[in-house]
Coordinates of C-alpha atoms (C1' of nucleotides) in Angstrom, one line a residue:
Chain A
X734 CA -23.0 -21.5 35.1
X735 CA -20.9 -23.6 32.7
X736 CA -18.1 -22.2 30.7
X737 CA -19.2 -19.6 28.1
X738 CA -19.3 -21.8 25.0
X739 CA -20.5 -19.0 22.7
X740 CA -17.4 -17.0 23.5
X741 CA -15.2 -20.0 23.0
X742 CA -16.7 -20.5 19.6
X743 CA -16.4 -16.9 18.5
X744 CA -12.8 -16.8 19.6
X745 CA -12.0 -19.9 17.7
X746 CA -13.8 -18.7 14.6
X747 CA -12.0 -15.4 14.8
X748 CA -8.6 -17.2 14.7
X749 CA -9.7 -19.6 12.0
X750 CA -11.1 -17.1 9.6
X751 CA -8.0 -14.9 10.0
X752 CA -5.8 -17.9 9.5
X753 CA -7.5 -19.6 6.6
X754 CA -10.1 -17.2 5.2
X755 CA -13.8 -18.0 4.7
X756 CA -13.8 -21.0 2.5
X757 CA -11.0 -22.9 4.1
X758 CA -12.4 -22.5 7.5
X759 CA -14.5 -25.5 8.3
X760 CA -17.0 -25.8 11.0
X761 CA -15.3 -29.0 12.2
X762 CA -12.1 -27.0 12.5
X763 CA -13.8 -24.2 14.5
X764 CA -15.4 -26.8 16.8
X765 CA -12.0 -28.5 17.4
X766 CA -10.2 -25.2 18.2
X767 CA -13.1 -24.1 20.5
X768 CA -13.1 -27.5 22.2
X769 CA -16.8 -28.1 21.6
X770 CA -18.8 -30.5 19.4
X771 CA -19.7 -29.3 16.0
X772 CA -23.4 -29.5 16.8
X773 CA -22.9 -26.9 19.6
X774 CA -21.9 -24.2 17.2
X775 CA -25.4 -24.6 15.6
X776 CA -27.1 -23.8 18.9
X777 CA -25.6 -20.3 18.7
X778 CA -25.3 -19.8 14.9
X779 CA -27.8 -21.1 12.4
X780 CA -25.2 -21.2 9.6
X781 CA -21.5 -20.7 8.9
X782 CA -22.5 -17.4 7.4
X783 CA -24.0 -16.1 10.6
X784 CA -20.9 -17.0 12.5
X785 CA -18.8 -15.1 10.0
X786 CA -21.1 -12.1 10.1
X787 CA -20.4 -11.8 13.8
X788 CA -16.7 -11.9 13.3
X789 CA -16.9 -9.3 10.6
X790 CA -19.0 -7.1 12.8
X791 CA -16.4 -7.3 15.5
X792 CA -13.7 -6.5 13.0
X793 CA -15.5 -3.4 11.8
X794 CA -16.0 -2.3 15.4
X795 CA -12.3 -2.7 15.9
X796 CA -11.6 -0.7 12.8
X797 CA -13.8 2.2 14.1
X798 CA -11.6 2.4 17.2
X799 CA -8.5 2.6 15.0
X800 CA -10.2 5.4 13.0
X801 CA -11.2 7.3 16.1
X802 CA -7.6 7.1 17.4
X803 CA -6.2 8.5 14.2
X804 CA -8.4 11.6 14.4
X805 CA -7.3 14.8 16.3
X806 CA -10.6 16.5 17.1
X807 CA -9.0 19.9 17.3
X808 CA -7.6 19.8 13.8
X809 CA -9.3 20.5 10.5
X810 CA -10.4 17.8 8.1
X811 CA -7.5 17.9 5.8
X812 CA -5.0 17.6 8.5
X813 CA -6.7 14.5 9.7
X814 CA -7.4 13.0 6.3
X815 CA -4.0 11.6 5.6
X816 CA -3.5 9.9 9.0
X817 CA -7.1 8.7 9.0
X818 CA -7.0 7.1 5.6
X819 CA -3.5 5.8 6.1
X820 CA -4.3 4.1 9.4
X821 CA -7.5 2.6 8.1
X822 CA -6.0 1.3 4.9
X823 CA -2.9 0.1 6.8
X824 CA -5.1 -1.6 9.3
X825 CA -7.0 -3.3 6.5
X826 CA -3.8 -4.1 4.6
X827 CA -2.0 -5.7 7.6
X828 CA -4.7 -7.5 9.4
X829 CA -4.6 -11.2 8.8
X830 CA -8.3 -11.5 8.3
X831 CA -8.4 -9.0 5.5
X832 CA -5.2 -10.3 3.9
X833 CA -6.7 -13.7 3.7
X834 CA -10.0 -12.5 2.5
X835 CA -8.6 -10.3 -0.2
X836 CA -6.5 -13.2 -1.5
X837 CA -9.6 -15.3 -1.4
X838 CA -11.4 -12.8 -3.5
X839 CA -8.6 -12.5 -6.0
X840 CA -8.0 -16.2 -6.6
X841 CA -11.2 -17.9 -5.8
X842 CA -13.8 -15.2 -5.9
X843 CA -15.7 -16.5 -2.9
X844 CA -18.9 -14.5 -2.9
X845 CA -19.0 -14.2 0.9
X846 CA -15.4 -12.9 1.0
X847 CA -16.2 -10.4 -1.7
X848 CA -19.2 -9.2 0.3
X849 CA -17.1 -8.9 3.4
X850 CA -14.5 -6.7 1.7
X851 CA -17.3 -4.6 0.3
X852 CA -18.7 -4.2 3.9
X853 CA -15.3 -3.0 5.1
X854 CA -15.1 -0.5 2.3
X855 CA -18.5 0.8 3.2
X856 CA -17.5 1.1 6.8
X857 CA -14.5 3.2 5.8
X858 CA -16.7 5.3 3.5
X859 CA -19.3 5.9 6.2
X860 CA -16.6 7.0 8.7
X861 CA -15.1 9.5 6.2
X862 CA -18.5 10.7 5.1
X863 CA -19.3 11.5 8.7
X864 CA -16.1 13.6 9.1
X865 CA -16.8 15.4 5.8
X866 CA -20.3 16.3 7.0
X867 CA -19.0 17.9 10.1
X868 CA -16.3 19.7 8.2
X869 CA -18.9 21.2 5.9
X870 CA -21.2 22.2 8.8
X871 CA -18.2 23.9 10.5
X872 CA -17.6 25.8 7.3
X873 CA -14.2 24.3 7.1
X874 CA -14.7 23.3 3.5
X875 CA -17.1 24.4 0.8
X876 CA -20.6 22.8 0.8
X877 CA -20.6 19.5 -1.1
X878 CA -22.2 16.1 -1.1
X879 CA -20.5 14.4 1.8
X880 CA -20.9 10.9 0.4
X881 CA -19.5 11.7 -3.0
X882 CA -16.7 13.7 -1.4
X883 CA -15.7 10.9 0.9
X884 CA -15.9 8.6 -2.1
X885 CA -13.5 10.8 -4.1
X886 CA -11.1 11.1 -1.2
X887 CA -10.9 7.4 -0.7
X888 CA -10.6 6.6 -4.4
X889 CA -7.9 9.2 -4.8
X890 CA -6.0 7.9 -1.8
X891 CA -6.1 4.4 -2.9
X892 CA -5.1 5.4 -6.4
X893 CA -2.0 7.2 -5.0
X894 CA -1.0 4.6 -2.5
X895 CA -1.8 1.5 -4.5
X896 CA -2.5 2.0 -8.2
X897 CA 0.2 4.5 -8.9
X898 CA 2.9 2.1 -7.8
X899 CA 1.9 -0.5 -10.3
X900 CA 3.6 1.5 -13.1
X901 CA 5.6 4.2 -11.2
X902 CA 8.0 4.7 -8.3
X903 CA 6.0 5.0 -5.0
X904 CA 4.9 8.3 -3.7
X905 CA 6.2 9.4 -0.3
X906 CA 3.7 10.3 2.5
X907 CA 4.6 14.0 2.1
X908 CA 4.1 13.8 -1.6
X909 CA 0.6 12.3 -1.2
X910 CA -0.4 15.0 1.3
X911 CA 0.9 17.6 -1.2
X912 CA -1.1 16.0 -4.0
X913 CA -4.3 16.0 -1.9
X914 CA -3.6 19.7 -1.3
X915 CA -3.1 20.4 -5.0
X916 CA -6.0 18.5 -6.5
X917 CA -8.7 18.5 -3.9
X918 CA -8.1 21.5 -1.8
X919 CA -6.8 24.2 -4.1
X920 CA -8.0 22.9 -7.5
X921 CA -6.3 23.3 -10.8
X922 CA -7.9 26.6 -11.8
X923 CA -5.5 29.5 -12.3
X924 CA -6.0 31.8 -9.4
Chain B
X828 CA 2.5 -10.4 -57.8
X829 CA 0.4 -12.9 -55.8
X830 CA -2.3 -12.0 -53.3
X831 CA -1.1 -10.2 -50.2
X832 CA -1.0 -13.1 -47.8
X833 CA 0.3 -11.0 -44.9
X834 CA -2.7 -8.7 -45.1
X835 CA -5.1 -11.7 -45.3
X836 CA -3.5 -13.1 -42.1
X837 CA -3.7 -9.9 -40.2
X838 CA -7.3 -9.4 -41.2
X839 CA -8.2 -12.9 -40.2
X840 CA -6.3 -12.6 -36.9
X841 CA -8.1 -9.2 -36.2
X842 CA -11.4 -10.9 -36.6
X843 CA -10.5 -14.0 -34.6
X844 CA -8.9 -12.2 -31.6
X845 CA -12.0 -9.9 -31.4
X846 CA -14.3 -12.8 -31.7
X847 CA -12.6 -15.3 -29.3
X848 CA -9.9 -13.4 -27.4
X849 CA -6.3 -14.3 -27.1
X850 CA -6.3 -17.8 -25.7
X851 CA -9.2 -19.2 -27.7
X852 CA -7.8 -17.9 -31.0
X853 CA -5.8 -20.7 -32.5
X854 CA -3.2 -20.4 -35.3
X855 CA -5.1 -23.1 -37.2
X856 CA -8.2 -21.0 -36.9
X857 CA -6.5 -17.9 -38.2
X858 CA -5.0 -19.9 -41.0
X859 CA -8.4 -21.2 -42.0
X860 CA -10.1 -17.8 -42.0
X861 CA -7.2 -16.3 -43.9
X862 CA -7.3 -19.2 -46.4
X863 CA -3.6 -20.0 -46.0
X864 CA -1.7 -22.9 -44.5
X865 CA -0.7 -22.7 -40.9
X866 CA 3.0 -22.6 -41.8
X867 CA 2.5 -19.5 -43.9
X868 CA 1.7 -17.5 -40.8
X869 CA 5.1 -18.3 -39.4
X870 CA 6.8 -16.8 -42.4
X871 CA 5.5 -13.4 -41.3
X872 CA 5.2 -13.8 -37.5
X873 CA 7.6 -15.8 -35.5
X874 CA 5.1 -16.5 -32.7
X875 CA 1.4 -16.1 -32.0
X876 CA 2.4 -13.3 -29.6
X877 CA 3.9 -11.3 -32.4
X878 CA 0.8 -11.6 -34.5
X879 CA -1.2 -10.4 -31.5
X880 CA 1.1 -7.5 -30.9
X881 CA 0.5 -6.3 -34.4
X882 CA -3.3 -6.4 -33.9
X883 CA -2.9 -4.5 -30.6
X884 CA -0.8 -1.9 -32.1
X885 CA -3.4 -1.3 -34.9
X886 CA -6.1 -1.2 -32.2
X887 CA -4.2 1.5 -30.2
X888 CA -3.7 3.5 -33.4
X889 CA -7.5 3.3 -34.0
X890 CA -8.0 4.5 -30.5
X891 CA -5.8 7.5 -31.1
X892 CA -8.0 8.5 -34.0
X893 CA -11.1 8.4 -31.8
X894 CA -9.3 10.5 -29.2
X895 CA -8.3 13.1 -31.7
X896 CA -11.8 13.3 -33.0
X897 CA -13.2 13.9 -29.5
X898 CA -10.9 16.9 -29.0
X899 CA -11.9 20.4 -30.0
X900 CA -8.5 22.2 -30.4
X901 CA -10.1 25.6 -29.8
X902 CA -11.5 24.7 -26.4
X903 CA -9.7 24.6 -23.0
X904 CA -8.7 21.3 -21.4
X905 CA -11.6 21.0 -19.1
X906 CA -14.2 21.4 -21.8
X907 CA -12.5 18.6 -23.7
X908 CA -11.9 16.3 -20.8
X909 CA -15.3 14.8 -20.4
X910 CA -15.9 14.1 -24.1
X911 CA -12.3 12.8 -24.5
X912 CA -12.5 10.4 -21.5
X913 CA -16.0 9.4 -22.4
X914 CA -15.2 8.5 -26.0
X915 CA -12.0 6.6 -25.1
X916 CA -13.6 4.6 -22.3
X917 CA -16.7 4.0 -24.4
X918 CA -14.6 2.9 -27.3
X919 CA -12.8 0.5 -25.1
X920 CA -15.9 -0.7 -23.4
X921 CA -17.8 -1.4 -26.7
X922 CA -15.1 -2.8 -28.9
X923 CA -15.4 -6.5 -29.3
X924 CA -11.6 -7.0 -28.9
X925 CA -11.5 -5.3 -25.5
X926 CA -14.7 -6.9 -24.3
X927 CA -13.3 -10.3 -25.0
X928 CA -9.9 -9.5 -23.6
X929 CA -11.3 -8.1 -20.3
X930 CA -13.5 -11.1 -19.9
X931 CA -10.5 -13.2 -20.5
X932 CA -8.5 -11.3 -17.8
X933 CA -11.4 -11.7 -15.4
X934 CA -12.1 -15.3 -15.7
X935 CA -8.9 -16.9 -16.9
X936 CA -6.2 -14.3 -16.1
X937 CA -4.4 -14.9 -19.4
X938 CA -1.1 -13.0 -18.9
X939 CA -1.1 -11.8 -22.5
X940 CA -4.6 -10.4 -22.2
X941 CA -3.7 -8.6 -19.0
X942 CA -0.7 -7.1 -20.6
X943 CA -2.8 -6.0 -23.5
X944 CA -5.3 -4.2 -21.3
X945 CA -2.5 -2.6 -19.4
X946 CA -1.1 -1.3 -22.8
X947 CA -4.4 0.2 -23.6
X948 CA -4.6 2.0 -20.3
X949 CA -1.1 3.3 -20.8
X950 CA -2.1 4.6 -24.2
X951 CA -5.1 6.5 -22.8
X952 CA -2.9 7.9 -20.0
X953 CA -0.2 9.0 -22.5
X954 CA -2.8 10.8 -24.6
X955 CA -4.3 12.7 -21.6
X956 CA -0.8 13.5 -20.3
X957 CA 0.0 15.1 -23.5
X958 CA -3.1 17.3 -23.4
X959 CA -2.4 18.2 -19.8
X960 CA 1.1 19.2 -20.8
X961 CA -0.1 21.6 -23.4
X962 CA -2.8 23.0 -21.1
X963 CA -0.1 23.8 -18.5
X964 CA 2.2 25.4 -21.0
X965 CA -0.7 27.5 -22.3
X966 CA -1.2 28.7 -18.7
X967 CA -4.7 27.2 -18.8
X968 CA -4.3 25.4 -15.6
X969 CA -1.8 25.8 -12.8
X970 CA 1.6 24.1 -13.1
X971 CA 1.5 20.4 -12.1
X972 CA 3.0 17.1 -12.9
X973 CA 1.2 16.2 -16.1
X974 CA 1.6 12.4 -15.7
X975 CA 0.1 12.5 -12.1
X976 CA -2.6 14.9 -13.2
X977 CA -3.6 12.7 -16.1
X978 CA -3.6 9.7 -13.7
X979 CA -5.8 11.6 -11.3
X980 CA -8.3 12.6 -14.0
X981 CA -8.6 9.1 -15.4
X982 CA -8.9 7.4 -11.9
X983 CA -11.5 9.9 -10.9
X984 CA -13.4 9.6 -14.2
X985 CA -13.5 5.8 -13.9
X986 CA -14.5 6.1 -10.3
X987 CA -17.5 8.2 -11.2
X988 CA -18.6 6.3 -14.3
X989 CA -17.9 2.8 -13.1
X990 CA -17.2 2.3 -9.3
X991 CA -19.8 4.7 -8.0
X992 CA -22.6 2.8 -9.7
X993 CA -21.7 -0.4 -7.8
X994 CA -23.4 1.0 -4.7
X995 CA -25.3 4.1 -5.8
X996 CA -27.6 5.3 -8.5
X997 CA -25.6 6.3 -11.6
X998 CA -24.4 9.9 -12.2
X999 CA -25.6 11.8 -15.2
X1000 CA -23.1 13.3 -17.7
X1001 CA -23.9 16.7 -16.4
X1002 CA -23.3 15.7 -12.8
X1003 CA -20.0 14.2 -13.7
X1004 CA -18.8 17.4 -15.4
X1005 CA -20.0 19.3 -12.4
X1006 CA -18.1 17.1 -10.0
X1007 CA -14.9 17.5 -12.0
X1008 CA -15.4 21.2 -11.8
X1009 CA -16.0 21.0 -8.0
X1010 CA -13.2 18.7 -7.0
X1011 CA -10.4 19.2 -9.6
X1012 CA -10.9 22.7 -10.9
X1013 CA -12.1 24.8 -8.0
X1014 CA -11.0 22.6 -5.0
X1015 CA -12.7 22.3 -1.7
X1016 CA -10.9 25.2 0.0
X1017 CA -13.2 28.0 1.3
X1018 CA -12.6 31.0 -1.0
Chain C
dA342 C1' 14.5 -21.7 -56.3
dA343 C1' 11.2 -19.7 -53.5
dA344 C1' 6.9 -19.9 -51.3
dA345 C1' 3.4 -22.5 -49.3
dT346 C1' 1.6 -26.3 -46.9
dG347 C1' -0.2 -29.6 -43.5
dA348 C1' 1.3 -33.9 -41.1
dC349 C1' 3.7 -34.3 -37.1
dC350 C1' 5.8 -33.5 -32.3
dG351 C1' 6.0 -32.7 -27.3
dA352 C1' 3.8 -29.9 -24.0
dA353 C1' -0.3 -28.0 -22.2
dT354 C1' -5.2 -28.4 -21.4
dG355 C1' -9.5 -30.2 -20.2
dG356 C1' -13.2 -33.5 -19.2
dG357 C1' -15.1 -36.4 -16.1
dG358 C1' -15.7 -39.7 -12.7
dA359 C1' -14.1 -41.6 -8.4
dA360 C1' -12.8 -40.3 -3.8
dA361 C1' -12.6 -37.1 -0.2
dA362 C1' -14.3 -33.3 2.4
dT363 C1' -17.9 -30.1 4.1
dG364 C1' -22.1 -27.8 5.9
dG365 C1' -25.8 -29.0 8.3
dT366 C1' -29.1 -32.5 11.0
dC367 C1' -30.7 -35.3 14.6
dA368 C1' -31.1 -39.4 17.6
dA369 C1' -28.7 -40.6 21.6
dC370 C1' -26.7 -39.3 25.7
dA371 C1' -25.3 -36.6 30.0
Chain D
dT1333 C1' -31.9 -28.9 28.8
dG1334 C1' -27.6 -28.8 26.7
dT1335 C1' -24.2 -31.3 24.2
dT1336 C1' -22.3 -34.4 21.0
dG1337 C1' -20.5 -36.8 16.8
dA1338 C1' -22.0 -40.4 13.4
dC1339 C1' -24.5 -39.7 9.4
dC1340 C1' -26.4 -37.6 4.9
dA1341 C1' -26.6 -35.1 0.6
dT1342 C1' -24.0 -32.1 -1.8
dT1343 C1' -19.8 -29.9 -3.3
dT1344 C1' -15.0 -29.9 -4.0
dT1345 C1' -10.7 -32.1 -5.1
dC1346 C1' -7.8 -35.1 -7.4
dC1347 C1' -6.1 -37.7 -11.1
dC1348 C1' -5.7 -39.7 -15.4
dC1349 C1' -6.1 -40.0 -20.3
dA1350 C1' -7.8 -38.1 -24.6
dT1351 C1' -7.6 -34.0 -27.1
dT1352 C1' -5.8 -29.7 -28.5
dC1353 C1' -2.4 -26.3 -29.5
dG1354 C1' 1.8 -23.7 -30.8
dG1355 C1' 5.5 -24.4 -33.5
dT1356 C1' 8.6 -27.2 -37.0
dC1357 C1' 10.1 -29.0 -41.2
dA1358 C1' 10.1 -32.4 -45.0
dT1359 C1' 7.4 -32.3 -49.0
dT1360 C1' 4.7 -30.2 -52.6
dT1361 C1' 3.3 -26.3 -55.5
dT1362 C1' 4.3 -22.4 -58.2

DNA sequence: AAAATGACCGAATGGGGAAAATGGTCAACA
DNA sequence: TGTTGACCATTTTCCCCATTCGGTCATTTT
């Protein structure tokens, strides 16, 4: 059989989307990097959008691996939470693809880029939700809606790690773990 | 003495900023509404910015009144929290000035409008911080950093009332109060 | 004399139309 | 059958000029 053109195309597109974002990646560009004619791309992907979807799905798969690595199955949820969220958000923050996409969202508002960032957030949420579910069923934490709980955890984490720094000195890793303990685990009620 | 031109100008500017936002409000416009010459504005305010600052400071003052009204001094912090945050965010959300300014931030990114929205958020935060401080000193809640606690409360509230709805059915007022109770007051630890 | 004014200024903005670029097609070709 | 790039319609970018705006100040009004 001839060389795997589909694979060539996907690899080229992966590079290009990571390098230039969604809008600035042109099909001509991808074709050139892949060393194929533009028309060939359209025998595998009906639209630019479909090609991008495949790259995104690979990216999210990669993110799941990172998440799994950050988890220590022997430890309770709250010991895993900080490493898990840290690794996931760090992965997102440092990966060329997401850097470019989030810039694109900010200063062009490309709908497809927005949608992609939303997908990534959903994937993170789904992963954490899953861990919360199993923590609840193990009786590790009190019964609660896993989806809302995961949502609260992520929002709080992002708030600490990102929003807080906009107007205040950054919080250390230890401080963040401590804050999670204070607010989410123990609560503010006088004991 | 002659008619109070300063007051006329401030009133005209208040209307105009609320009606058109920062950028689209012109000094000529303000002068016309106020029924004075453009030059006259500059005898009271050195720049457009200074005029806007006065309007913002009045606005934040007005917001403080709303906040005070939402508080029942006899009740504990957590009973007041929901009404307080609700009224403040609702006031912000419904006031013509903030509607226009937040649109302006979103689709023009006017620096002055951004700064103004930041100021408003800081004012809300300062108010809540204050209430948290007094709750701590009364022994109503466990000791904690009041600024961080206020920040957590606001972020969580906004997350529930605004972010959650982006991908899920909205939460009722009762549900939000219950979630605050679960996550912030009691904590997730198994008791 | 003091207060008020609006014509005026240079800089910033915006509209719009030409030119370039892009996603997608398809007849020709290997 | 699988591949290609010239081609098409549409969108985006670029550029220039008319207009607008914040701010000043000589003149007018009180």
